[in-house]
Every structure is written in C-alpha cells, then in structure tokens.
C-alpha cells in the first residue's frame, strides 16, 4: 500500500508527471475511439445509400 | 520472389492490406508502450543528471522525447507523401498524407503539453518563447493548417494539391526545430531548451525512451492505416467494390432497418452525395 502511494506521489511531483502521462493516454485513446466511430458512421451511410439504390429510387434523384 | 509494388498503389488493393496491418501494429504498439512504461517507472533511477539532478519529474522524458521525435518524423512522412502525390499524381499518396496529419498533430501537441509540465518544475515556467518551443508550436500550426486547408476546399483533387504544397513549404520548419537549440551567442538569444544528451544518458532511461519511441511509431502506423481505410471508404463510396463489400456485409444486425423506414432515413441523413461531414 505504501508502495502504491509512493508510486502515485512521484516524489511530490505527481501533478506534473500525471498531467503529462494522463494527457498522452487520453489523446491516444480518444483517437482510437474517434477512428472506430467514424468507420462505423461511414459504413452505415454507405450501406444506406446501397439500400436506397436497391429500393428503386428514380435514377434522376441525387444518390 | 518479385513483388509488384505498384499493385498496392491503388486504394482498392491497399484497403484490405491496411486492414490486416492495423491490428498487427496496434497490438505491437500497445505491448511496447506498456513495456516502456514499466521500465521507465520501475527500472530507472529517481534522479537524472549529476551535480544538480532533476527529480522524479524527469520521467516525463519517456513520453516527451518520443512525442517530439514523432512530431517531426510524421511531418516528414506527410510532406514526402504529398511530394509523391504531386509528382506522380497518385491518389493513394494524398490519402496517406491526409491519414498521417491528425496523428502528427496529436504528437506535436503532446510534445508541447508534456514539455510544459516538464518545464514548470525544472525551469519554473510552463511556457517560454524559447526558439525550440516556438518552432515546435509553429509545426503544430502547420499540421492544423494542412488539415484546415484541405477541409476548406470542396473538390478533393484540388484540396489534395493545395494542402500538399503547404506541407512541402512547411518542411522548412524541420531543420529550424532541429538546430533551434544551437544558440550561437547566449547573450543575444536565450535557449532554455537543453541539448540532446542521448549519448551520455543512463542506459535504463535510454532503453525506456527508445522502446516508447518504437511504440509511438507503431501506434502511428496503426492509427494512420485505420484513418486511411476511412478515407478510402469515403472517397470510393460510389465505386463498385465498396458497394459489393457493403452488400456482402449488409446482412449484419446493425444495418437492417425495417423496410420503408430505410428510405426516408437515408434521404435525410445522406440522400445527397456527401463526401464530407464525417471527420476521419
């Protein structure tokens, strides 16, 4: 337990150390999340457009 | 064995290749980063330097230096793909450049951010208009400018070319950042940022730093390839192979709305051809 507290306090520099590492962690995780979500969004939209075509939308319509 | 590299220069051919590479690079990056974190926090001394040592806060070095290296390396990659795209007019090259840019911007921001939290305990300030800090900030603005310029132009081909030109012009920042610590006369210019000391650094610290750099590098591959796949899908959404792929995967549970509802839904959200609007 004391070891964990010592580790987290980083010799009194916890604020600086964890601010730096925390932001790095947050941004890398956020990038992965955004990439996955936008992939899903794109596939859904492409799928919708594909279904629109199969449902006999008049060819003049923008699709 | 002879590999025809040009075969993979088309988005259609590279899309599945990138898909196989993303998890490989992702898992390897995660493993290396975890190893570097462990080594950096538990196998390194608590002090850095000799007579006036830096205390525990020096551990920011394990992300600061790798992030700063990646910020410059990724810009070089960005400019190189831009140049290849301008010279050979290959679509995939421009897509590569666009796929790298946000990841490079993230690492540039992280280099600045972690540097601020290292500078506060060691220099007594979060920010100073030191040559290296300033030039790194300009690099960050260049990444932002590249992405902003690209998204400001509606036609993808023109956007590709304009942004590529900006990327190549911005290359001038790399040597400036690299040599910005060499202040010829300390009386005329104040360089707070210390010189690189890779050659005389403690070996455990160096190990953690280099492994983290490799981890960030592989992470950049994974993120850029994942983004590249999104860009390819967006730009090729009207092509036969994307339609075929979506049709084959279309039987999935998430993409089977009740009949009838799909049409109205589709017209609302994506009825017109929207190659933008989804950030990748």
Short mmCIF file of N, CA, C and O in Angstrom, two decimals, chain B residues 57-190:
data_model
loop_
_atom_site.label_atom_id
_atom_site.label_comp_id
_atom_site.label_asym_id
_atom_site.label_seq_id
_atom_site.Cartn_x
_atom_site.Cartn_y
_atom_site.Cartn_z
N UNK B 57 10.26 14.22 -11.69
CA UNK B 57 9.53 14.78 -12.84
C UNK B 57 10.26 14.54 -14.16
O UNK B 57 9.67 14.69 -15.22
N UNK B 58 11.55 14.18 -14.08
CA UNK B 58 12.26 13.93 -15.34
C UNK B 58 11.63 12.76 -16.10
O UNK B 58 11.88 12.59 -17.29
N UNK B 59 10.79 11.95 -15.41
CA UNK B 59 10.20 10.77 -16.08
C UNK B 59 9.29 11.17 -17.23
O UNK B 59 8.92 10.33 -18.06
N UNK B 60 8.93 12.44 -17.29
CA UNK B 60 8.18 12.93 -18.45
C UNK B 60 9.00 12.70 -19.73
O UNK B 60 8.46 12.64 -20.82
N UNK B 61 10.31 12.51 -19.56
CA UNK B 61 11.17 12.27 -20.73
C UNK B 61 10.67 11.07 -21.54
O UNK B 61 10.84 11.04 -22.76
N UNK B 62 10.04 10.10 -20.88
CA UNK B 62 9.66 8.87 -21.59
C UNK B 62 8.53 9.09 -22.57
O UNK B 62 8.27 8.22 -23.40
N UNK B 63 7.80 10.19 -22.46
CA UNK B 63 6.82 10.50 -23.49
C UNK B 63 7.17 11.79 -24.24
O UNK B 63 6.83 11.93 -25.40
N UNK B 64 7.87 12.68 -23.56
CA UNK B 64 8.16 13.97 -24.20
C UNK B 64 9.08 13.80 -25.41
O UNK B 64 8.77 14.28 -26.51
N UNK B 65 10.20 13.14 -25.21
CA UNK B 65 11.15 12.98 -26.31
C UNK B 65 10.57 12.12 -27.44
O UNK B 65 10.64 12.52 -28.61
N UNK B 66 9.98 10.95 -27.14
CA UNK B 66 9.36 10.20 -28.24
C UNK B 66 8.28 10.99 -28.99
O UNK B 66 8.23 10.95 -30.22
N UNK B 67 7.45 11.75 -28.25
CA UNK B 67 6.40 12.53 -28.92
C UNK B 67 7.02 13.60 -29.82
O UNK B 67 6.56 13.83 -30.94
N UNK B 68 8.09 14.24 -29.33
CA UNK B 68 8.73 15.29 -30.13
C UNK B 68 9.37 14.69 -31.38
O UNK B 68 9.26 15.26 -32.47
N UNK B 69 10.01 13.54 -31.22
CA UNK B 69 10.59 12.88 -32.40
C UNK B 69 9.51 12.51 -33.40
O UNK B 69 9.66 12.72 -34.61
N UNK B 70 8.40 11.95 -32.89
CA UNK B 70 7.32 11.55 -33.80
C UNK B 70 6.72 12.77 -34.50
O UNK B 70 6.33 12.69 -35.66
N UNK B 71 6.63 13.90 -33.79
CA UNK B 71 6.03 15.08 -34.41
C UNK B 71 6.83 15.49 -35.64
O UNK B 71 6.26 15.88 -36.66
N UNK B 72 8.16 15.39 -35.56
CA UNK B 72 8.98 15.78 -36.70
C UNK B 72 9.00 14.69 -37.77
O UNK B 72 8.91 14.96 -38.97
N UNK B 73 9.11 13.44 -37.34
CA UNK B 73 9.15 12.33 -38.30
C UNK B 73 7.86 12.25 -39.10
O UNK B 73 7.87 12.09 -40.34
N UNK B 74 6.71 12.39 -38.40
CA UNK B 74 5.43 12.28 -39.10
C UNK B 74 5.25 13.44 -40.07
O UNK B 74 4.62 13.28 -41.13
N UNK B 75 5.81 14.61 -39.74
CA UNK B 75 5.71 15.71 -40.70
C UNK B 75 6.52 15.40 -41.95
O UNK B 75 6.10 15.71 -43.07
N UNK B 76 7.68 14.76 -41.74
CA UNK B 76 8.49 14.36 -42.89
C UNK B 76 7.71 13.36 -43.76
O UNK B 76 7.70 13.46 -45.00
N UNK B 77 7.05 12.40 -43.10
CA UNK B 77 6.23 11.43 -43.83
C UNK B 77 5.11 12.13 -44.59
O UNK B 77 4.86 11.86 -45.77
N UNK B 78 4.45 13.07 -43.89
CA UNK B 78 3.36 13.83 -44.50
C UNK B 78 3.83 14.57 -45.75
O UNK B 78 3.21 14.49 -46.82
N UNK B 79 4.97 15.25 -45.63
CA UNK B 79 5.48 16.02 -46.77
C UNK B 79 5.95 15.09 -47.88
O UNK B 79 5.79 15.39 -49.07
N UNK B 80 6.54 13.94 -47.51
CA UNK B 80 7.02 13.01 -48.52
C UNK B 80 5.86 12.45 -49.34
O UNK B 80 5.92 12.41 -50.57
N UNK B 81 4.78 12.03 -48.67
CA UNK B 81 3.63 11.52 -49.43
C UNK B 81 3.00 12.62 -50.27
O UNK B 81 2.52 12.38 -51.37
N UNK B 82 3.00 13.86 -49.73
CA UNK B 82 2.48 14.98 -50.51
C UNK B 82 3.30 15.16 -51.78
O UNK B 82 2.75 15.36 -52.86
N UNK B 83 4.64 15.09 -51.64
CA UNK B 83 5.50 15.27 -52.80
C UNK B 83 5.29 14.14 -53.81
O UNK B 83 5.17 14.40 -55.02
N UNK B 84 5.22 12.91 -53.32
CA UNK B 84 4.97 11.78 -54.22
C UNK B 84 3.65 11.98 -54.94
O UNK B 84 3.54 11.74 -56.15
N UNK B 85 2.64 12.44 -54.21
CA UNK B 85 1.35 12.67 -54.83
C UNK B 85 1.39 13.74 -55.91
O UNK B 85 0.81 13.58 -56.98
N UNK B 86 2.11 14.83 -55.63
CA UNK B 86 2.19 15.91 -56.62
C UNK B 86 2.96 15.47 -57.85
O UNK B 86 2.61 15.82 -58.98
N UNK B 87 4.04 14.69 -57.65
CA UNK B 87 4.88 14.30 -58.78
C UNK B 87 4.20 13.23 -59.63
O UNK B 87 4.11 13.34 -60.84
N UNK B 88 3.70 12.18 -58.97
CA UNK B 88 3.17 11.04 -59.73
C UNK B 88 1.65 11.08 -59.85
O UNK B 88 1.08 10.23 -60.53
N UNK B 89 1.01 12.03 -59.15
CA UNK B 89 -0.43 12.16 -59.22
C UNK B 89 -1.15 10.87 -58.85
O UNK B 89 -2.08 10.42 -59.52
N UNK B 90 -0.67 10.24 -57.79
CA UNK B 90 -1.29 9.01 -57.31
C UNK B 90 -2.24 9.35 -56.17
O UNK B 90 -1.86 10.04 -55.23
N UNK B 91 -3.46 8.82 -56.27
CA UNK B 91 -4.47 9.17 -55.27
C UNK B 91 -4.10 8.67 -53.89
O UNK B 91 -4.31 9.34 -52.88
N UNK B 92 -3.54 7.46 -53.83
CA UNK B 92 -3.27 6.86 -52.53
C UNK B 92 -2.25 7.68 -51.75
O UNK B 92 -2.32 7.75 -50.52
N UNK B 93 -1.30 8.32 -52.43
CA UNK B 93 -0.28 9.11 -51.74
C UNK B 93 -0.92 10.26 -50.99
O UNK B 93 -0.59 10.51 -49.82
N UNK B 94 -1.84 10.98 -51.66
CA UNK B 94 -2.52 12.08 -50.98
C UNK B 94 -3.34 11.56 -49.80
O UNK B 94 -3.40 12.19 -48.74
N UNK B 95 -3.97 10.41 -49.99
CA UNK B 95 -4.75 9.85 -48.88
C UNK B 95 -3.84 9.51 -47.70
O UNK B 95 -4.21 9.71 -46.55
N UNK B 96 -2.65 8.98 -48.01
CA UNK B 96 -1.68 8.69 -46.95
C UNK B 96 -1.34 9.96 -46.18
O UNK B 96 -1.32 9.97 -44.95
N UNK B 97 -1.06 11.04 -46.92
CA UNK B 97 -0.71 12.30 -46.27
C UNK B 97 -1.84 12.75 -45.35
O UNK B 97 -1.61 13.16 -44.21
N UNK B 98 -3.07 12.65 -45.85
CA UNK B 98 -4.21 13.05 -45.02
C UNK B 98 -4.39 12.13 -43.81
O UNK B 98 -4.87 12.57 -42.77
N UNK B 99 -4.03 10.87 -43.97
CA UNK B 99 -4.19 9.93 -42.88
C UNK B 99 -3.17 10.17 -41.77
O UNK B 99 -3.43 9.93 -40.60
N UNK B 100 -1.99 10.68 -42.14
CA UNK B 100 -0.93 10.88 -41.16
C UNK B 100 -1.15 12.17 -40.36
O UNK B 100 -0.81 12.24 -39.18
N UNK B 101 -1.75 13.19 -41.00
CA UNK B 101 -1.77 14.53 -40.41
C UNK B 101 -2.35 14.60 -38.99
O UNK B 101 -1.69 15.17 -38.11
N UNK B 102 -3.54 14.07 -38.72
CA UNK B 102 -4.07 14.23 -37.37
C UNK B 102 -3.20 13.56 -36.30
O UNK B 102 -3.03 14.11 -35.21
N UNK B 103 -2.66 12.39 -36.62
CA UNK B 103 -1.79 11.72 -35.65
C UNK B 103 -0.54 12.56 -35.39
O UNK B 103 -0.10 12.70 -34.24
N UNK B 104 0.01 13.15 -36.44
CA UNK B 104 1.16 14.03 -36.26
C UNK B 104 0.81 15.24 -35.41
O UNK B 104 1.61 15.65 -34.55
N UNK B 105 -0.37 15.80 -35.63
CA UNK B 105 -0.79 16.95 -34.83
C UNK B 105 -0.92 16.57 -33.37
O UNK B 105 -0.53 17.33 -32.47
N UNK B 106 -1.44 15.37 -33.12
CA UNK B 106 -1.59 14.91 -31.73
C UNK B 106 -0.22 14.81 -31.06
O UNK B 106 -0.03 15.27 -29.93
N UNK B 107 0.74 14.21 -31.76
CA UNK B 107 2.06 14.06 -31.14
C UNK B 107 2.74 15.42 -30.96
O UNK B 107 3.49 15.61 -29.99
N UNK B 108 2.51 16.35 -31.88
CA UNK B 108 3.09 17.68 -31.71
C UNK B 108 2.50 18.36 -30.49
O UNK B 108 3.21 18.97 -29.68
N UNK B 109 1.18 18.25 -30.35
CA UNK B 109 0.55 18.83 -29.17
C UNK B 109 1.08 18.17 -27.90
O UNK B 109 1.36 18.85 -26.90
N UNK B 110 1.25 16.85 -27.94
CA UNK B 110 1.74 16.15 -26.74
C UNK B 110 3.17 16.57 -26.40
O UNK B 110 3.53 16.69 -25.22
N UNK B 111 3.99 16.80 -27.43
CA UNK B 111 5.35 17.26 -27.16
C UNK B 111 5.31 18.61 -26.44
O UNK B 111 6.05 18.83 -25.47
N UNK B 112 4.42 19.50 -26.88
CA UNK B 112 4.29 20.81 -26.23
C UNK B 112 3.72 20.68 -24.82
O UNK B 112 4.21 21.29 -23.88
N UNK B 113 2.68 19.87 -24.71
CA UNK B 113 2.00 19.71 -23.42
C UNK B 113 2.93 19.08 -22.38
O UNK B 113 3.08 19.61 -21.26
N UNK B 114 3.55 17.96 -22.73
CA UNK B 114 4.43 17.30 -21.76
C UNK B 114 5.64 18.18 -21.47
O UNK B 114 6.15 18.20 -20.35
N UNK B 115 6.09 18.94 -22.47
CA UNK B 115 7.19 19.85 -22.25
C UNK B 115 6.83 20.94 -21.25
O UNK B 115 7.65 21.33 -20.42
N UNK B 116 5.57 21.41 -21.32
CA UNK B 116 5.13 22.44 -20.38
C UNK B 116 5.19 21.91 -18.95
O UNK B 116 5.66 22.59 -18.04
N UNK B 117 4.72 20.67 -18.78
CA UNK B 117 4.70 20.10 -17.43
C UNK B 117 6.08 19.63 -16.98
O UNK B 117 6.26 19.27 -15.84
N UNK B 118 7.01 19.57 -17.88
CA UNK B 118 8.40 19.32 -17.50
C UNK B 118 9.10 20.66 -17.23
O UNK B 118 9.92 20.79 -16.33
N UNK B 119 8.73 21.66 -18.00
CA UNK B 119 9.37 22.97 -17.85
C UNK B 119 9.01 23.64 -16.53
O UNK B 119 9.84 24.32 -15.93
N UNK B 120 7.78 23.45 -16.07
CA UNK B 120 7.34 24.12 -14.85
C UNK B 120 8.23 23.75 -13.64
O UNK B 120 8.77 24.65 -12.99
N UNK B 121 8.42 22.46 -13.34
CA UNK B 121 9.28 22.15 -12.19
C UNK B 121 10.77 22.41 -12.45
O UNK B 121 11.50 22.69 -11.51
N UNK B 122 11.22 22.32 -13.72
CA UNK B 122 12.66 22.45 -13.94
C UNK B 122 13.08 23.88 -14.29
O UNK B 122 14.14 24.32 -13.86
N UNK B 123 12.25 24.61 -15.05
CA UNK B 123 12.61 25.98 -15.41
C UNK B 123 11.82 27.01 -14.60
O UNK B 123 12.12 28.21 -14.66
N UNK B 124 10.74 26.57 -13.98
CA UNK B 124 9.89 27.50 -13.25
C UNK B 124 8.83 28.14 -14.10
O UNK B 124 8.15 29.06 -13.67
N UNK B 125 8.65 27.66 -15.35
CA UNK B 125 7.60 28.22 -16.20
C UNK B 125 7.05 27.16 -17.13
O UNK B 125 7.77 26.26 -17.55
N UNK B 126 5.74 27.29 -17.40
CA UNK B 126 5.13 26.34 -18.34
C UNK B 126 5.54 26.65 -19.77
O UNK B 126 5.64 25.76 -20.61
N UNK B 127 5.72 27.91 -20.05
CA UNK B 127 5.96 28.29 -21.43
C UNK B 127 6.99 29.41 -21.49
O UNK B 127 7.06 30.27 -20.62
N UNK B 128 7.81 29.37 -22.54
CA UNK B 128 8.74 30.46 -22.78
C UNK B 128 8.91 30.54 -24.29
O UNK B 128 8.82 29.53 -24.98
N UNK B 129 9.17 31.76 -24.78
CA UNK B 129 9.34 31.89 -26.23
C UNK B 129 10.77 31.53 -26.60
O UNK B 129 11.47 32.27 -27.26
N UNK B 130 11.14 30.35 -26.15
CA UNK B 130 12.43 29.78 -26.48
C UNK B 130 12.39 29.33 -27.95
O UNK B 130 11.32 28.94 -28.44
N UNK B 131 13.52 29.38 -28.66
CA UNK B 131 13.47 29.03 -30.10
C UNK B 131 12.87 27.66 -30.37
O UNK B 131 12.05 27.51 -31.28
N UNK B 132 13.23 26.66 -29.57
CA UNK B 132 12.71 25.33 -29.86
C UNK B 132 11.22 25.24 -29.57
O UNK B 132 10.45 24.67 -30.34
N UNK B 133 10.79 25.81 -28.45
CA UNK B 133 9.37 25.77 -28.12
C UNK B 133 8.55 26.50 -29.18
O UNK B 133 7.51 26.03 -29.63
N UNK B 134 9.05 27.64 -29.59
CA UNK B 134 8.33 28.43 -30.57
C UNK B 134 8.24 27.71 -31.92
O UNK B 134 7.18 27.66 -32.54
N UNK B 135 9.36 27.12 -32.35
CA UNK B 135 9.33 26.46 -33.65
C UNK B 135 8.46 25.21 -33.62
O UNK B 135 7.80 24.87 -34.60
N UNK B 136 8.44 24.53 -32.46
CA UNK B 136 7.55 23.36 -32.35
C UNK B 136 6.09 23.80 -32.39
O UNK B 136 5.25 23.12 -32.98
N UNK B 137 5.80 24.95 -31.79
CA UNK B 137 4.43 25.47 -31.84
C UNK B 137 4.03 25.78 -33.28
O UNK B 137 2.90 25.51 -33.70
N UNK B 138 4.97 26.34 -34.06
CA UNK B 138 4.67 26.63 -35.46
C UNK B 138 4.41 25.33 -36.22
O UNK B 138 3.53 25.26 -37.08
N UNK B 139 5.16 24.28 -35.88
CA UNK B 139 4.92 22.98 -36.52
C UNK B 139 3.49 22.51 -36.23
O UNK B 139 2.81 21.98 -37.12
N UNK B 140 3.04 22.73 -35.00
CA UNK B 140 1.67 22.36 -34.64
C UNK B 140 0.67 23.13 -35.51
O UNK B 140 -0.27 22.56 -36.05
N UNK B 141 0.92 24.43 -35.67
CA UNK B 141 0.03 25.24 -36.52
C UNK B 141 0.08 24.77 -37.97
O UNK B 141 -0.92 24.85 -38.69
N UNK B 142 1.23 24.27 -38.41
CA UNK B 142 1.33 23.76 -39.78
C UNK B 142 0.44 22.53 -39.98
O UNK B 142 -0.25 22.40 -41.00
N UNK B 143 0.48 21.63 -39.00
CA UNK B 143 -0.41 20.46 -39.08
C UNK B 143 -1.87 20.93 -39.14
O UNK B 143 -2.65 20.46 -39.97
N UNK B 144 -2.23 21.86 -38.23
CA UNK B 144 -3.61 22.35 -38.20
C UNK B 144 -3.94 23.03 -39.54
O UNK B 144 -5.02 22.83 -40.10
N UNK B 145 -2.99 23.81 -40.04
CA UNK B 145 -3.22 24.49 -41.31
C UNK B 145 -3.42 23.52 -42.46
O UNK B 145 -4.29 23.73 -43.31
N UNK B 146 -2.62 22.46 -42.47
CA UNK B 146 -2.76 21.43 -43.51
C UNK B 146 -4.17 20.86 -43.50
O UNK B 146 -4.84 20.79 -44.54
N UNK B 147 -4.64 20.49 -42.31
CA UNK B 147 -5.97 19.87 -42.23
C UNK B 147 -7.07 20.89 -42.53
O UNK B 147 -8.04 20.57 -43.22
N UNK B 148 -6.89 22.12 -42.05
CA UNK B 148 -7.91 23.14 -42.26
C UNK B 148 -8.00 23.50 -43.75
O UNK B 148 -9.10 23.60 -44.31
N UNK B 149 -6.85 23.66 -44.39
CA UNK B 149 -6.85 24.00 -45.81
C UNK B 149 -7.52 22.89 -46.61
O UNK B 149 -8.32 23.14 -47.52
N UNK B 150 -7.19 21.63 -46.27
CA UNK B 150 -7.77 20.51 -47.01
C UNK B 150 -9.28 20.49 -46.86
O UNK B 150 -10.01 20.27 -47.83
N UNK B 151 -9.76 20.73 -45.65
CA UNK B 151 -11.20 20.63 -45.46
C UNK B 151 -11.93 21.89 -45.93
O UNK B 151 -13.15 21.89 -46.02
N UNK B 152 -11.17 22.95 -46.24
CA UNK B 152 -11.82 24.18 -46.70
C UNK B 152 -12.11 24.13 -48.19
O UNK B 152 -12.90 24.93 -48.70
N UNK B 153 -11.47 23.20 -48.92
CA UNK B 153 -11.67 23.11 -50.37
C UNK B 153 -12.55 21.90 -50.65
O UNK B 153 -12.24 20.78 -50.21
N UNK B 154 -13.64 22.14 -51.40
CA UNK B 154 -14.63 21.07 -51.58
C UNK B 154 -14.14 19.98 -52.51
O UNK B 154 -14.41 18.80 -52.29
N UNK B 155 -13.45 20.37 -53.57
CA UNK B 155 -13.01 19.37 -54.53
C UNK B 155 -11.78 18.64 -53.99
O UNK B 155 -10.75 19.27 -53.73
N UNK B 156 -11.90 17.34 -53.84
CA UNK B 156 -10.82 16.57 -53.20
C UNK B 156 -9.49 16.70 -53.92
O UNK B 156 -8.44 16.79 -53.29
N UNK B 157 -9.52 16.70 -55.26
CA UNK B 157 -8.26 16.77 -56.00
C UNK B 157 -7.54 18.09 -55.77
O UNK B 157 -6.34 18.13 -55.53
N UNK B 158 -8.33 19.17 -55.79
CA UNK B 158 -7.72 20.48 -55.56
C UNK B 158 -7.27 20.61 -54.11
O UNK B 158 -6.20 21.18 -53.83
N UNK B 159 -8.08 20.08 -53.20
CA UNK B 159 -7.70 20.14 -51.79
C UNK B 159 -6.40 19.38 -51.55
O UNK B 159 -5.50 19.85 -50.84
N UNK B 160 -6.30 18.20 -52.19
CA UNK B 160 -5.07 17.40 -52.06
C UNK B 160 -3.85 18.20 -52.49
O UNK B 160 -2.83 18.23 -51.81
N UNK B 161 -3.98 18.85 -53.64
CA UNK B 161 -2.82 19.53 -54.21
C UNK B 161 -2.45 20.77 -53.40
O UNK B 161 -1.27 21.02 -53.13
N UNK B 162 -3.46 21.54 -52.98
CA UNK B 162 -3.16 22.75 -52.21
C UNK B 162 -2.51 22.39 -50.87
O UNK B 162 -1.49 22.96 -50.48
N UNK B 163 -3.10 21.40 -50.19
CA UNK B 163 -2.58 21.03 -48.89
C UNK B 163 -1.18 20.43 -49.02
O UNK B 163 -0.31 20.66 -48.18
N UNK B 164 -0.95 19.67 -50.11
CA UNK B 164 0.36 19.07 -50.33
C UNK B 164 1.42 20.15 -50.50
O UNK B 164 2.53 20.05 -49.96
N UNK B 165 1.05 21.19 -51.22
CA UNK B 165 2.00 22.29 -51.43
C UNK B 165 2.35 22.95 -50.09
O UNK B 165 3.52 23.23 -49.80
N UNK B 166 1.31 23.18 -49.28
CA UNK B 166 1.55 23.76 -47.96
C UNK B 166 2.48 22.88 -47.13
O UNK B 166 3.41 23.36 -46.48
N UNK B 167 2.25 21.56 -47.21
CA UNK B 167 3.08 20.62 -46.43
C UNK B 167 4.54 20.73 -46.85
O UNK B 167 5.45 20.72 -46.02
N UNK B 168 4.77 20.84 -48.16
CA UNK B 168 6.15 20.88 -48.65
C UNK B 168 6.82 22.20 -48.25
O UNK B 168 7.98 22.21 -47.82
N UNK B 169 6.08 23.29 -48.35
CA UNK B 169 6.64 24.58 -47.92
C UNK B 169 6.97 24.53 -46.43
O UNK B 169 8.02 25.02 -45.99
N UNK B 170 6.10 23.90 -45.67
CA UNK B 170 6.30 23.83 -44.23
C UNK B 170 7.49 23.00 -43.80
O UNK B 170 7.92 23.08 -42.65
N UNK B 171 8.04 22.22 -44.74
CA UNK B 171 9.22 21.41 -44.43
C UNK B 171 10.36 22.23 -43.85
O UNK B 171 11.20 21.71 -43.12
N UNK B 172 10.38 23.51 -44.18
CA UNK B 172 11.46 24.39 -43.72
C UNK B 172 11.53 24.40 -42.19
O UNK B 172 12.59 24.67 -41.62
N UNK B 173 10.41 24.07 -41.52
CA UNK B 173 10.42 24.11 -40.06
C UNK B 173 11.27 23.00 -39.45
O UNK B 173 11.76 23.14 -38.34
N UNK B 174 11.43 21.88 -40.16
CA UNK B 174 12.12 20.75 -39.53
C UNK B 174 13.57 21.07 -39.18
O UNK B 174 13.99 20.86 -38.04
N UNK B 175 14.38 21.57 -40.13
CA UNK B 175 15.74 21.93 -39.73
C UNK B 175 15.77 23.06 -38.70
O UNK B 175 16.66 23.07 -37.85
N UNK B 176 14.78 23.95 -38.76
CA UNK B 176 14.76 25.03 -37.77
C UNK B 176 14.56 24.44 -36.37
O UNK B 176 15.26 24.81 -35.42
N UNK B 177 13.62 23.50 -36.25
CA UNK B 177 13.42 22.88 -34.94
C UNK B 177 14.67 22.12 -34.52
O UNK B 177 15.12 22.21 -33.38
N UNK B 178 15.25 21.41 -35.48
CA UNK B 178 16.39 20.55 -35.16
C UNK B 178 17.56 21.37 -34.62
O UNK B 178 18.20 21.00 -33.65
N UNK B 179 17.84 22.50 -35.27
CA UNK B 179 19.01 23.29 -34.86
C UNK B 179 18.66 24.43 -33.91
O UNK B 179 19.52 25.24 -33.58
N UNK B 180 17.38 24.48 -33.47
CA UNK B 180 16.96 25.62 -32.66
C UNK B 180 17.62 25.66 -31.29
O UNK B 180 17.54 26.66 -30.60
N UNK B 181 18.26 24.56 -30.88
CA UNK B 181 18.90 24.59 -29.56
C UNK B 181 20.31 25.15 -29.65
O UNK B 181 20.95 25.41 -28.65
N UNK B 182 20.82 25.32 -30.88
CA UNK B 182 22.17 25.84 -31.04
C UNK B 182 22.14 27.36 -31.07
O UNK B 182 22.12 27.97 -32.12
N UNK B 183 22.12 27.94 -29.91
CA UNK B 183 22.13 29.39 -29.86
C UNK B 183 23.58 29.87 -29.95
O UNK B 183 24.39 29.55 -29.08
N UNK B 184 23.90 30.61 -30.99
CA UNK B 184 25.31 30.96 -31.19
C UNK B 184 25.86 31.83 -30.07
O UNK B 184 27.00 31.64 -29.66
N UNK B 185 25.08 32.76 -29.56
CA UNK B 185 25.58 33.64 -28.52
C UNK B 185 24.54 33.74 -27.41
O UNK B 185 23.48 34.33 -27.61
N UNK B 186 24.81 33.19 -26.25
CA UNK B 186 23.82 33.20 -25.17
C UNK B 186 23.40 34.60 -24.76
O UNK B 186 22.35 34.78 -24.16
N UNK B 187 24.20 35.61 -25.09
CA UNK B 187 23.82 36.96 -24.73
C UNK B 187 22.77 37.53 -25.66
O UNK B 187 22.04 38.44 -25.30
N UNK B 188 22.72 36.99 -26.87
CA UNK B 188 21.79 37.53 -27.85
C UNK B 188 20.49 36.74 -27.93
O UNK B 188 19.45 37.30 -28.24
N UNK B 189 20.57 35.44 -27.71
CA UNK B 189 19.36 34.66 -27.77
C UNK B 189 19.38 33.66 -26.62
O UNK B 189 20.42 33.06 -26.34
N UNK B 190 18.26 33.52 -25.99
CA UNK B 190 18.20 32.63 -24.84
C UNK B 190 17.58 31.31 -25.25
O UNK B 190 16.42 31.26 -25.63
#
